[in-house]
């Protein structure tokens, strides 16, 4: 690889991680990229660094444009490990460079490195840095998705460096959205945006709406959005802004995700008549077995659908462990505007369905009650009960979904 020019004198100098499949517990079947950018101006400026394993790659890419010792400024938009752990290697090549970072970013950076060696300037929203023909404008974006996060805007280029925001975990030889020309690759990109939002940004919907509102109020024209992961939005930056607004407003399909696990296939056997009942009400349905699916994929499917049914056998009077783990993970993501219910098989006293509803209550989600418990294995009669349960759940999902039809 070598540097790729985004705009006249502005280069992508990042790294492609084709092999990563587990990103701190988040499945990345498509791999990812760590994007960082070099601006050639009177003061040569690097925007972000990359994960430490790829230090050599970014240094080579920078060197394909300029000697790294000539870098004068380094903007650190976000201090998570995948973006900052090569900073030490870059600073070794240009020790007199000045680092621009938020207050919280500086505090965090001190936990990674001995920062007493470095010239660090703290910036806040509205601060600017003139580097020659261009001026950088800093915009703090706390909790998008860490307290330290910020974005950097270059007015002369109408270019937003958005760190994790608007990113996607895709390793690709394409750097820009308009280079993905097949329907398959475009729908992969759309799916990767939702995947990223669901697993990383779901808790921060209101903050996202406010921040996009701030950008609009400042009248920042945006021709290109360059995130720190995945594809750069060159042909349709507005598309991803609109997509984020829709997701933050709780957009979902009129569909149901049935997410379950099973011990002896009894809870699994319940999913079939439930699925039939949902479909016979004219609602789409997807069935996901937790032990056969990465957690992050199950979360994405939950987020895509207006309704979710959780299937859990009872084990020792409580929820099945994989389901409990999943619901704990979901609770941390604070989903909104979804309607949920639970079902499962039991052998002795039951308890798992009750536990699932307790989790739903903690999350503040709309529920369809009561859930459905079946003793041991579903009989023919039980299958009819499951079918009716699926139909009733689908009816409630349709009713609930009408509240969001304008979203
Ligand atoms: Fe890509 Fe928050 O790190």
Tab-separated table of C-alpha atoms and ligand atoms in Angstrom:
chain	number	residue	atom	x	y	z
A	1	UNK	CA	0.000	0.000	0.000
A	2	UNK	CA	0.922	3.608	-0.285
A	3	UNK	CA	-0.690	6.921	0.560
A	4	UNK	CA	-3.957	7.720	-1.226
A	5	UNK	CA	-4.837	11.339	-2.032
A	6	UNK	CA	-8.329	12.400	-0.848
A	7	UNK	CA	-8.064	16.041	-1.771
A	8	UNK	CA	-5.241	18.017	-3.246
A	9	UNK	CA	-2.442	17.618	-0.675
A	10	UNK	CA	-4.513	15.577	1.795
A	11	UNK	CA	-3.662	11.863	2.015
A	12	UNK	CA	-4.935	8.679	3.636
A	13	UNK	CA	-1.870	7.090	5.267
A	14	UNK	CA	-3.579	4.346	7.284
A	15	UNK	CA	-3.488	0.566	7.429
A	16	UNK	CA	-5.795	-2.252	6.355
A	17	UNK	CA	-6.321	-5.079	8.832
A	18	UNK	CA	-7.610	-7.884	6.629
A	19	UNK	CA	-7.273	-10.528	9.338
A	20	UNK	CA	-8.902	-9.145	12.481
A	21	UNK	CA	-12.005	-11.164	13.356
A	22	UNK	CA	-12.432	-10.203	16.995
A	23	UNK	CA	-12.275	-6.528	17.833
A	24	UNK	CA	-12.425	-6.380	21.633
A	25	UNK	CA	-15.188	-9.013	21.533
A	26	UNK	CA	-16.984	-7.519	18.525
A	27	UNK	CA	-16.965	-9.878	15.514
A	28	UNK	CA	-15.378	-8.279	12.465
A	29	UNK	CA	-15.904	-10.817	9.662
A	30	UNK	CA	-14.987	-8.177	7.092
A	31	UNK	CA	-11.808	-7.033	8.916
A	32	UNK	CA	-11.266	-3.296	9.360
A	33	UNK	CA	-8.992	-0.381	8.572
A	34	UNK	CA	-7.286	2.127	10.827
A	35	UNK	CA	-7.455	5.386	8.906
A	36	UNK	CA	-5.259	8.357	9.551
A	37	UNK	CA	-4.564	11.332	7.367
A	38	UNK	CA	-1.699	13.588	6.358
A	39	UNK	CA	-2.223	17.216	5.347
A	40	UNK	CA	0.584	18.773	3.319
A	41	UNK	CA	0.632	22.485	4.098
A	42	UNK	CA	3.133	25.030	5.477
A	43	UNK	CA	2.881	23.075	8.726
A	44	UNK	CA	2.598	19.400	7.842
A	45	UNK	CA	-0.136	17.884	9.967
A	46	UNK	CA	-1.025	14.284	10.792
A	47	UNK	CA	-4.613	13.580	11.852
A	48	UNK	CA	-4.699	10.517	14.112
A	49	UNK	CA	-2.402	7.505	14.255
A	50	UNK	CA	-3.135	3.752	14.056
A	51	UNK	CA	-3.087	0.574	16.151
A	52	UNK	CA	0.420	-0.267	17.304
A	53	UNK	CA	0.707	-3.449	15.181
A	54	UNK	CA	0.502	-1.218	12.104
A	55	UNK	CA	3.034	1.477	13.095
A	56	UNK	CA	5.442	0.428	10.373
A	57	UNK	CA	2.690	0.482	7.751
A	58	UNK	CA	1.566	4.025	8.509
A	59	UNK	CA	5.164	5.239	8.739
A	60	UNK	CA	5.832	3.767	5.287
A	61	UNK	CA	2.695	5.400	3.911
A	62	UNK	CA	3.635	8.765	5.398
A	63	UNK	CA	7.157	8.351	4.024
A	64	UNK	CA	5.730	7.811	0.531
A	65	UNK	CA	4.639	11.483	0.709
A	66	UNK	CA	7.081	13.192	3.058
A	67	UNK	CA	9.849	12.509	5.545
A	68	UNK	CA	7.942	11.927	8.864
A	69	UNK	CA	10.469	14.124	10.713
A	70	UNK	CA	8.858	17.096	8.905
A	71	UNK	CA	5.482	16.600	10.624
A	72	UNK	CA	4.782	19.695	12.691
A	73	UNK	CA	1.353	18.958	14.202
A	74	UNK	CA	-0.421	15.776	15.253
A	75	UNK	CA	-4.150	15.905	15.930
A	76	UNK	CA	-5.360	13.149	18.245
A	77	UNK	CA	-9.122	12.969	17.810
A	78	UNK	CA	-9.582	9.870	19.984
A	79	UNK	CA	-7.389	7.922	22.390
A	80	UNK	CA	-8.775	4.386	22.127
A	81	UNK	CA	-5.976	1.859	21.616
A	82	UNK	CA	-6.726	1.249	17.935
A	83	UNK	CA	-5.964	4.895	17.157
A	84	UNK	CA	-3.297	5.985	19.540
A	85	UNK	CA	-0.940	3.140	20.358
A	86	UNK	CA	1.450	3.997	17.518
A	87	UNK	CA	1.773	7.639	18.624
A	88	UNK	CA	5.010	6.882	20.480
A	89	UNK	CA	6.588	5.476	17.299
A	90	UNK	CA	5.545	8.519	15.271
A	91	UNK	CA	6.748	10.953	17.950
A	92	UNK	CA	10.134	9.177	17.975
A	93	UNK	CA	10.527	10.328	14.356
A	94	UNK	CA	9.368	13.886	14.953
A	95	UNK	CA	9.878	14.608	18.668
A	96	UNK	CA	9.245	18.337	18.374
A	97	UNK	CA	5.785	18.007	16.851
A	98	UNK	CA	2.887	19.554	18.754
A	99	UNK	CA	-0.050	17.338	19.733
A	100	UNK	CA	-3.583	18.786	19.674
A	101	UNK	CA	-6.066	16.923	21.861
A	102	UNK	CA	-9.021	17.492	24.211
A	103	UNK	CA	-8.565	17.901	27.964
A	104	UNK	CA	-9.923	14.403	28.646
A	105	UNK	CA	-7.807	13.034	25.805
A	106	UNK	CA	-4.672	14.458	27.392
A	107	UNK	CA	-5.516	12.836	30.740
A	108	UNK	CA	-6.052	9.491	29.028
A	109	UNK	CA	-2.903	9.814	26.915
A	110	UNK	CA	-0.875	10.117	30.118
A	111	UNK	CA	-2.000	6.572	30.979
A	112	UNK	CA	-0.475	5.232	27.773
A	113	UNK	CA	2.743	7.228	27.496
A	114	UNK	CA	5.171	9.468	29.334
A	115	UNK	CA	3.696	12.678	27.928
A	116	UNK	CA	6.083	14.974	29.830
A	117	UNK	CA	8.405	14.630	26.789
A	118	UNK	CA	5.876	16.118	24.396
A	119	UNK	CA	4.444	19.524	23.536
A	120	UNK	CA	0.696	19.064	24.017
A	121	UNK	CA	-1.972	21.733	23.415
A	122	UNK	CA	-5.450	21.164	24.778
A	123	UNK	CA	-8.252	22.250	22.434
A	124	UNK	CA	-12.000	22.644	22.796
A	125	UNK	CA	-14.942	23.182	20.473
A	126	UNK	CA	-14.449	26.263	18.292
A	127	UNK	CA	-10.662	26.389	18.653
A	128	UNK	CA	-8.787	26.633	15.380
A	129	UNK	CA	-5.301	25.906	14.111
A	130	UNK	CA	-4.013	27.605	10.977
A	131	UNK	CA	-1.457	25.395	9.259
A	132	UNK	CA	-0.867	27.509	6.132
A	133	UNK	CA	-3.522	27.728	3.451
A	134	UNK	CA	-5.863	25.709	5.621
A	135	UNK	CA	-7.377	26.174	9.071
A	136	UNK	CA	-8.484	23.256	11.221
A	137	UNK	CA	-11.563	23.657	13.420
A	138	UNK	CA	-11.898	21.362	16.427
A	139	UNK	CA	-15.292	20.027	17.568
A	140	UNK	CA	-15.497	18.097	20.811
A	141	UNK	CA	-17.853	15.102	20.578
A	142	UNK	CA	-17.829	13.738	24.135
A	143	UNK	CA	-19.324	10.246	24.407
A	144	UNK	CA	-19.166	9.748	20.654
A	145	UNK	CA	-18.100	7.411	21.727
A	146	UNK	CA	-15.564	8.096	24.498
A	147	UNK	CA	-15.326	11.142	26.781
A	148	UNK	CA	-12.177	12.345	24.988
A	149	UNK	CA	-13.548	12.167	21.436
A	150	UNK	CA	-13.466	15.058	18.991
A	151	UNK	CA	-13.701	15.665	15.262
A	152	UNK	CA	-11.626	18.005	13.098
A	153	UNK	CA	-13.057	20.048	10.232
A	154	UNK	CA	-11.082	21.639	7.391
A	155	UNK	CA	-13.208	24.473	6.021
A	156	UNK	CA	-11.118	25.052	2.875
A	157	UNK	CA	-11.602	21.396	1.894
A	158	UNK	CA	-15.160	21.001	3.295
A	159	UNK	CA	-13.720	17.901	4.898
A	160	UNK	CA	-14.661	16.370	8.255
A	161	UNK	CA	-12.266	13.986	9.994
A	162	UNK	CA	-14.857	12.188	12.085
A	163	UNK	CA	-12.762	9.609	14.043
A	164	UNK	CA	-15.005	6.634	14.917
A	165	UNK	CA	-18.198	8.451	13.878
A	166	UNK	CA	-19.576	7.313	10.487
A	167	UNK	CA	-17.001	4.508	10.423
A	168	UNK	CA	-17.462	0.868	9.510
A	169	UNK	CA	-15.428	-2.262	10.069
A	170	UNK	CA	-14.576	-3.167	6.477
A	171	UNK	CA	-11.189	-4.133	5.093
A	172	UNK	CA	-11.247	-3.227	1.422
A	173	UNK	CA	-8.956	-2.172	-1.372
A	174	UNK	CA	-11.472	0.648	-1.958
A	175	UNK	CA	-10.910	3.805	0.024
A	176	UNK	CA	-14.013	5.706	-1.122
A	177	UNK	CA	-17.735	4.957	-1.245
A	178	UNK	CA	-17.865	5.574	-5.010
A	179	UNK	CA	-15.289	2.812	-5.538
A	180	UNK	CA	-17.785	0.227	-4.284
A	181	UNK	CA	-19.611	-0.260	-7.525
A	182	UNK	CA	-21.377	-3.602	-7.207
A	183	UNK	CA	-24.737	-3.862	-5.456
A	184	UNK	CA	-23.223	-6.505	-3.214
A	185	UNK	CA	-20.416	-4.248	-2.000
A	186	UNK	CA	-22.793	-1.313	-1.527
A	187	UNK	CA	-25.196	-3.377	0.547
A	188	UNK	CA	-22.191	-4.662	2.556
A	189	UNK	CA	-21.342	-1.036	3.295
A	190	UNK	CA	-24.923	-0.246	4.392
A	191	UNK	CA	-24.925	-3.323	6.610
A	192	UNK	CA	-21.532	-2.416	8.097
A	193	UNK	CA	-22.815	1.076	9.011
A	194	UNK	CA	-25.761	-0.431	10.929
A	195	UNK	CA	-23.517	-3.056	12.519
A	196	UNK	CA	-21.127	-0.365	13.764
A	197	UNK	CA	-23.925	1.880	14.997
A	198	UNK	CA	-25.725	-0.960	16.823
A	199	UNK	CA	-22.649	-2.276	18.585
A	200	UNK	CA	-20.811	0.945	19.381
A	201	UNK	CA	-23.064	3.970	19.109
A	202	UNK	CA	-26.515	2.678	20.101
A	203	UNK	CA	-26.378	4.202	23.611
A	204	UNK	CA	-25.589	7.652	22.248
A	205	UNK	CA	-28.498	8.374	19.881
A	206	UNK	CA	-29.526	11.644	21.532
A	207	UNK	CA	-25.931	12.890	21.582
A	208	UNK	CA	-25.614	12.034	17.887
A	209	UNK	CA	-28.728	14.040	17.046
A	210	UNK	CA	-27.468	17.006	19.074
A	211	UNK	CA	-24.029	16.887	17.488
A	212	UNK	CA	-25.349	16.683	13.932
A	213	UNK	CA	-27.612	19.633	14.878
A	214	UNK	CA	-24.524	21.567	16.093
A	215	UNK	CA	-22.743	20.903	12.792
A	216	UNK	CA	-25.785	22.167	10.899
A	217	UNK	CA	-26.053	25.275	13.128
A	218	UNK	CA	-22.396	26.101	12.521
A	219	UNK	CA	-23.191	25.989	8.789
A	220	UNK	CA	-20.295	23.644	8.080
A	221	UNK	CA	-20.467	22.527	4.478
A	222	UNK	CA	-19.412	18.901	4.206
A	223	UNK	CA	-18.180	17.493	0.920
A	224	UNK	CA	-16.329	14.556	2.418
A	225	UNK	CA	-16.390	12.617	5.692
A	226	UNK	CA	-13.201	10.755	6.522
A	227	UNK	CA	-13.683	8.373	9.474
A	228	UNK	CA	-10.987	6.404	11.293
A	229	UNK	CA	-12.404	3.049	10.127
A	230	UNK	CA	-13.508	1.790	6.742
A	231	UNK	CA	-14.693	3.649	3.699
A	232	UNK	CA	-14.396	7.425	3.213
A	233	UNK	CA	-17.677	9.129	2.305
A	234	UNK	CA	-16.833	11.062	-0.876
A	235	UNK	CA	-19.818	10.789	-3.180
A	236	UNK	CA	-22.671	10.837	-0.643
A	237	UNK	CA	-21.605	12.249	2.734
A	238	UNK	CA	-25.187	13.394	3.323
A	239	UNK	CA	-26.343	9.785	2.986
A	240	UNK	CA	-24.465	8.655	6.077
A	241	UNK	CA	-25.528	11.770	8.035
A	242	UNK	CA	-29.177	10.992	7.221
A	243	UNK	CA	-28.642	7.340	8.068
A	244	UNK	CA	-27.260	8.259	11.492
A	245	UNK	CA	-30.185	10.598	12.158
A	246	UNK	CA	-32.651	7.838	11.224
A	247	UNK	CA	-30.869	5.304	13.427
A	248	UNK	CA	-30.684	7.775	16.311
A	249	UNK	CA	-34.433	8.359	15.909
A	250	UNK	CA	-34.989	4.630	16.404
A	251	UNK	CA	-35.626	3.525	12.823
A	252	UNK	CA	-36.336	-0.208	12.525
A	253	UNK	CA	-37.904	-2.605	10.042
A	254	UNK	CA	-41.343	-4.004	10.618
A	255	UNK	CA	-39.830	-7.343	11.534
A	256	UNK	CA	-39.089	-9.589	14.474
A	257	UNK	CA	-35.734	-11.010	15.532
A	258	UNK	CA	-36.197	-14.298	17.381
A	259	UNK	CA	-32.986	-14.696	19.375
A	260	UNK	CA	-32.664	-17.896	21.379
A	261	UNK	CA	-30.528	-20.620	22.813
A	262	UNK	CA	-31.489	-24.179	23.631
A	263	UNK	CA	-30.376	-27.108	25.813
A	264	UNK	CA	-32.144	-30.171	24.375
A	265	UNK	CA	-33.768	-28.497	21.333
A	266	UNK	CA	-37.120	-27.894	23.049
A	267	UNK	CA	-36.849	-24.083	23.070
A	268	UNK	CA	-35.509	-24.412	19.536
A	269	UNK	CA	-38.576	-26.465	18.551
A	270	UNK	CA	-40.771	-23.611	19.823
A	271	UNK	CA	-39.178	-21.164	17.381
A	272	UNK	CA	-40.682	-22.873	14.301
A	273	UNK	CA	-44.403	-22.428	15.069
A	274	UNK	CA	-43.653	-18.983	16.557
A	275	UNK	CA	-41.917	-18.003	13.287
A	276	UNK	CA	-44.910	-19.294	11.300
A	277	UNK	CA	-47.310	-17.252	13.432
A	278	UNK	CA	-45.250	-14.091	12.935
A	279	UNK	CA	-45.037	-14.620	9.176
A	280	UNK	CA	-48.765	-15.352	8.889
A	281	UNK	CA	-49.364	-11.885	10.339
A	282	UNK	CA	-47.356	-10.466	7.430
A	283	UNK	CA	-44.293	-9.580	9.508
A	284	UNK	CA	-40.762	-10.525	8.472
A	285	UNK	CA	-38.817	-12.665	10.889
A	286	UNK	CA	-35.254	-13.783	11.401
A	287	UNK	CA	-34.248	-16.585	13.803
A	288	UNK	CA	-30.839	-16.373	15.463
A	289	UNK	CA	-29.309	-19.043	17.673
A	290	UNK	CA	-26.924	-17.415	20.117
A	291	UNK	CA	-24.339	-20.198	20.326
A	292	UNK	CA	-24.156	-20.306	16.528
A	293	UNK	CA	-23.854	-16.519	16.055
A	294	UNK	CA	-21.350	-13.900	17.187
A	295	UNK	CA	-22.871	-11.655	19.855
A	296	UNK	CA	-22.377	-8.507	17.772
A	297	UNK	CA	-24.339	-10.030	14.870
A	298	UNK	CA	-27.235	-10.883	17.204
A	299	UNK	CA	-27.169	-7.299	18.512
A	300	UNK	CA	-27.271	-5.914	14.982
A	301	UNK	CA	-30.284	-8.102	14.157
A	302	UNK	CA	-32.052	-6.991	17.327
A	303	UNK	CA	-31.453	-3.361	16.387
A	304	UNK	CA	-32.685	-3.797	12.807
A	305	UNK	CA	-36.080	-5.166	13.901
A	306	UNK	CA	-38.907	-3.372	15.683
A	307	UNK	CA	-39.693	-6.493	17.714
A	308	UNK	CA	-37.524	-9.046	19.461
A	309	UNK	CA	-38.488	-12.351	21.033
A	310	UNK	CA	-35.988	-13.944	23.380
A	311	UNK	CA	-36.041	-17.736	23.700
A	312	UNK	CA	-34.415	-19.211	26.784
A	313	UNK	CA	-34.576	-22.595	28.482
A	314	UNK	CA	-34.572	-22.642	32.260
A	315	UNK	CA	-31.410	-23.967	33.854
A	316	UNK	CA	-31.335	-24.240	37.644
A	317	UNK	CA	-34.380	-21.949	37.860
A	318	UNK	CA	-32.770	-19.073	35.985
A	319	UNK	CA	-32.068	-17.988	32.414
A	320	UNK	CA	-29.763	-20.009	30.218
A	321	UNK	CA	-26.242	-18.511	30.626
A	322	UNK	CA	-25.724	-17.505	26.973
A	323	UNK	CA	-29.064	-15.679	26.952
A	324	UNK	CA	-28.275	-13.959	30.260
A	325	UNK	CA	-24.940	-12.824	28.832
A	326	UNK	CA	-26.630	-11.518	25.695
A	327	UNK	CA	-29.270	-9.560	27.616
A	328	UNK	CA	-26.631	-8.060	29.917
A	329	UNK	CA	-24.731	-6.904	26.843
A	330	UNK	CA	-27.917	-5.483	25.296
A	331	UNK	CA	-28.798	-3.635	28.522
A	332	UNK	CA	-25.441	-1.827	28.380
A	333	UNK	CA	-26.300	-0.628	24.863
A	334	UNK	CA	-29.556	0.928	26.138
A	335	UNK	CA	-31.808	0.115	23.154
A	336	UNK	CA	-34.918	2.225	22.714
A	337	UNK	CA	-38.112	2.055	20.684
A	338	UNK	CA	-38.223	-1.724	20.554
A	339	UNK	CA	-40.944	-4.136	21.739
A	340	UNK	CA	-39.919	-7.432	23.319
A	341	UNK	CA	-41.210	-10.712	24.726
A	342	UNK	CA	-39.832	-14.056	25.904
A	343	UNK	CA	-40.517	-17.775	25.660
A	344	UNK	CA	-38.812	-21.015	26.591
A	345	UNK	CA	-38.985	-24.595	27.762
A	346	UNK	CA	-38.596	-25.716	31.363
A	347	UNK	CA	-38.529	-29.015	33.205
A	348	UNK	CA	-39.079	-28.326	36.894
A	349	UNK	CA	-40.175	-24.940	38.224
A	350	UNK	CA	-39.374	-22.535	35.356
A	351	UNK	CA	-37.888	-19.097	35.963
A	352	UNK	CA	-36.024	-18.140	32.775
A	353	UNK	CA	-38.918	-16.292	31.138
A	354	UNK	CA	-39.535	-14.384	34.366
A	355	UNK	CA	-35.831	-13.420	34.454
A	356	UNK	CA	-35.942	-12.224	30.832
A	357	UNK	CA	-38.871	-9.903	31.647
A	358	UNK	CA	-36.970	-8.554	34.645
A	359	UNK	CA	-34.137	-7.649	32.273
A	360	UNK	CA	-36.590	-6.005	29.851
A	361	UNK	CA	-37.990	-3.904	32.717
A	362	UNK	CA	-34.479	-2.743	33.656
A	363	UNK	CA	-34.021	-1.657	30.044
A	364	UNK	CA	-37.348	0.207	30.039
A	365	UNK	CA	-38.513	-1.553	26.871
A	366	UNK	CA	-42.126	-2.037	25.822
A	367	UNK	CA	-43.113	-5.672	26.537
A	368	UNK	CA	-45.743	-8.118	25.379
A	369	UNK	CA	-46.815	-10.085	28.444
A	370	UNK	CA	-47.101	-12.727	29.561
A	371	UNK	CA	-44.372	-14.729	27.889
A	372	UNK	CA	-44.740	-18.378	27.024
A	373	UNK	CA	-43.325	-21.340	28.953
A	374	UNK	CA	-43.670	-24.935	27.756
A	375	UNK	CA	-43.030	-27.994	29.943
A	376	UNK	CA	-40.192	-30.102	28.503
A	377	UNK	CA	-40.857	-30.658	24.780
A	378	UNK	CA	-43.645	-28.892	22.878
A	379	UNK	CA	-46.570	-31.219	22.084
A	380	UNK	CA	-48.812	-30.754	19.010
A	381	UNK	CA	-51.127	-28.703	21.208
A	382	UNK	CA	-48.224	-26.645	22.489
A	383	UNK	CA	-47.170	-25.962	18.905
A	384	UNK	CA	-50.564	-24.375	18.292
A	385	UNK	CA	-50.048	-22.271	21.428
A	386	UNK	CA	-46.617	-21.221	20.118
A	387	UNK	CA	-48.147	-20.323	16.738
A	388	UNK	CA	-50.795	-18.143	18.411
A	389	UNK	CA	-48.115	-16.575	20.621
A	390	UNK	CA	-46.130	-15.643	17.488
A	391	UNK	CA	-49.246	-14.210	15.822
A	392	UNK	CA	-50.183	-12.128	18.857
A	393	UNK	CA	-46.627	-10.847	19.205
A	394	UNK	CA	-46.555	-9.854	15.520
A	395	UNK	CA	-49.899	-8.020	15.901
A	396	UNK	CA	-48.472	-6.047	18.820
A	397	UNK	CA	-45.313	-5.262	16.852
A	398	UNK	CA	-47.386	-3.893	13.944
A	399	UNK	CA	-49.411	-1.738	16.313
A	400	UNK	CA	-46.284	-0.437	18.070
A	401	UNK	CA	-44.507	0.184	14.761
A	402	UNK	CA	-47.192	2.664	13.595
A	403	UNK	CA	-45.803	5.120	16.190
A	404	UNK	CA	-42.591	5.298	14.172
A	405	UNK	CA	-43.859	5.229	10.623
A	406	UNK	CA	-42.782	8.788	9.946
A	407	UNK	CA	-39.212	8.054	11.133
B	1	LIG	FE1	-11.899	2.908	16.741
B	1	LIG	FE2	-13.156	4.064	19.690
B	1	LIG	O1	-11.932	3.250	18.542
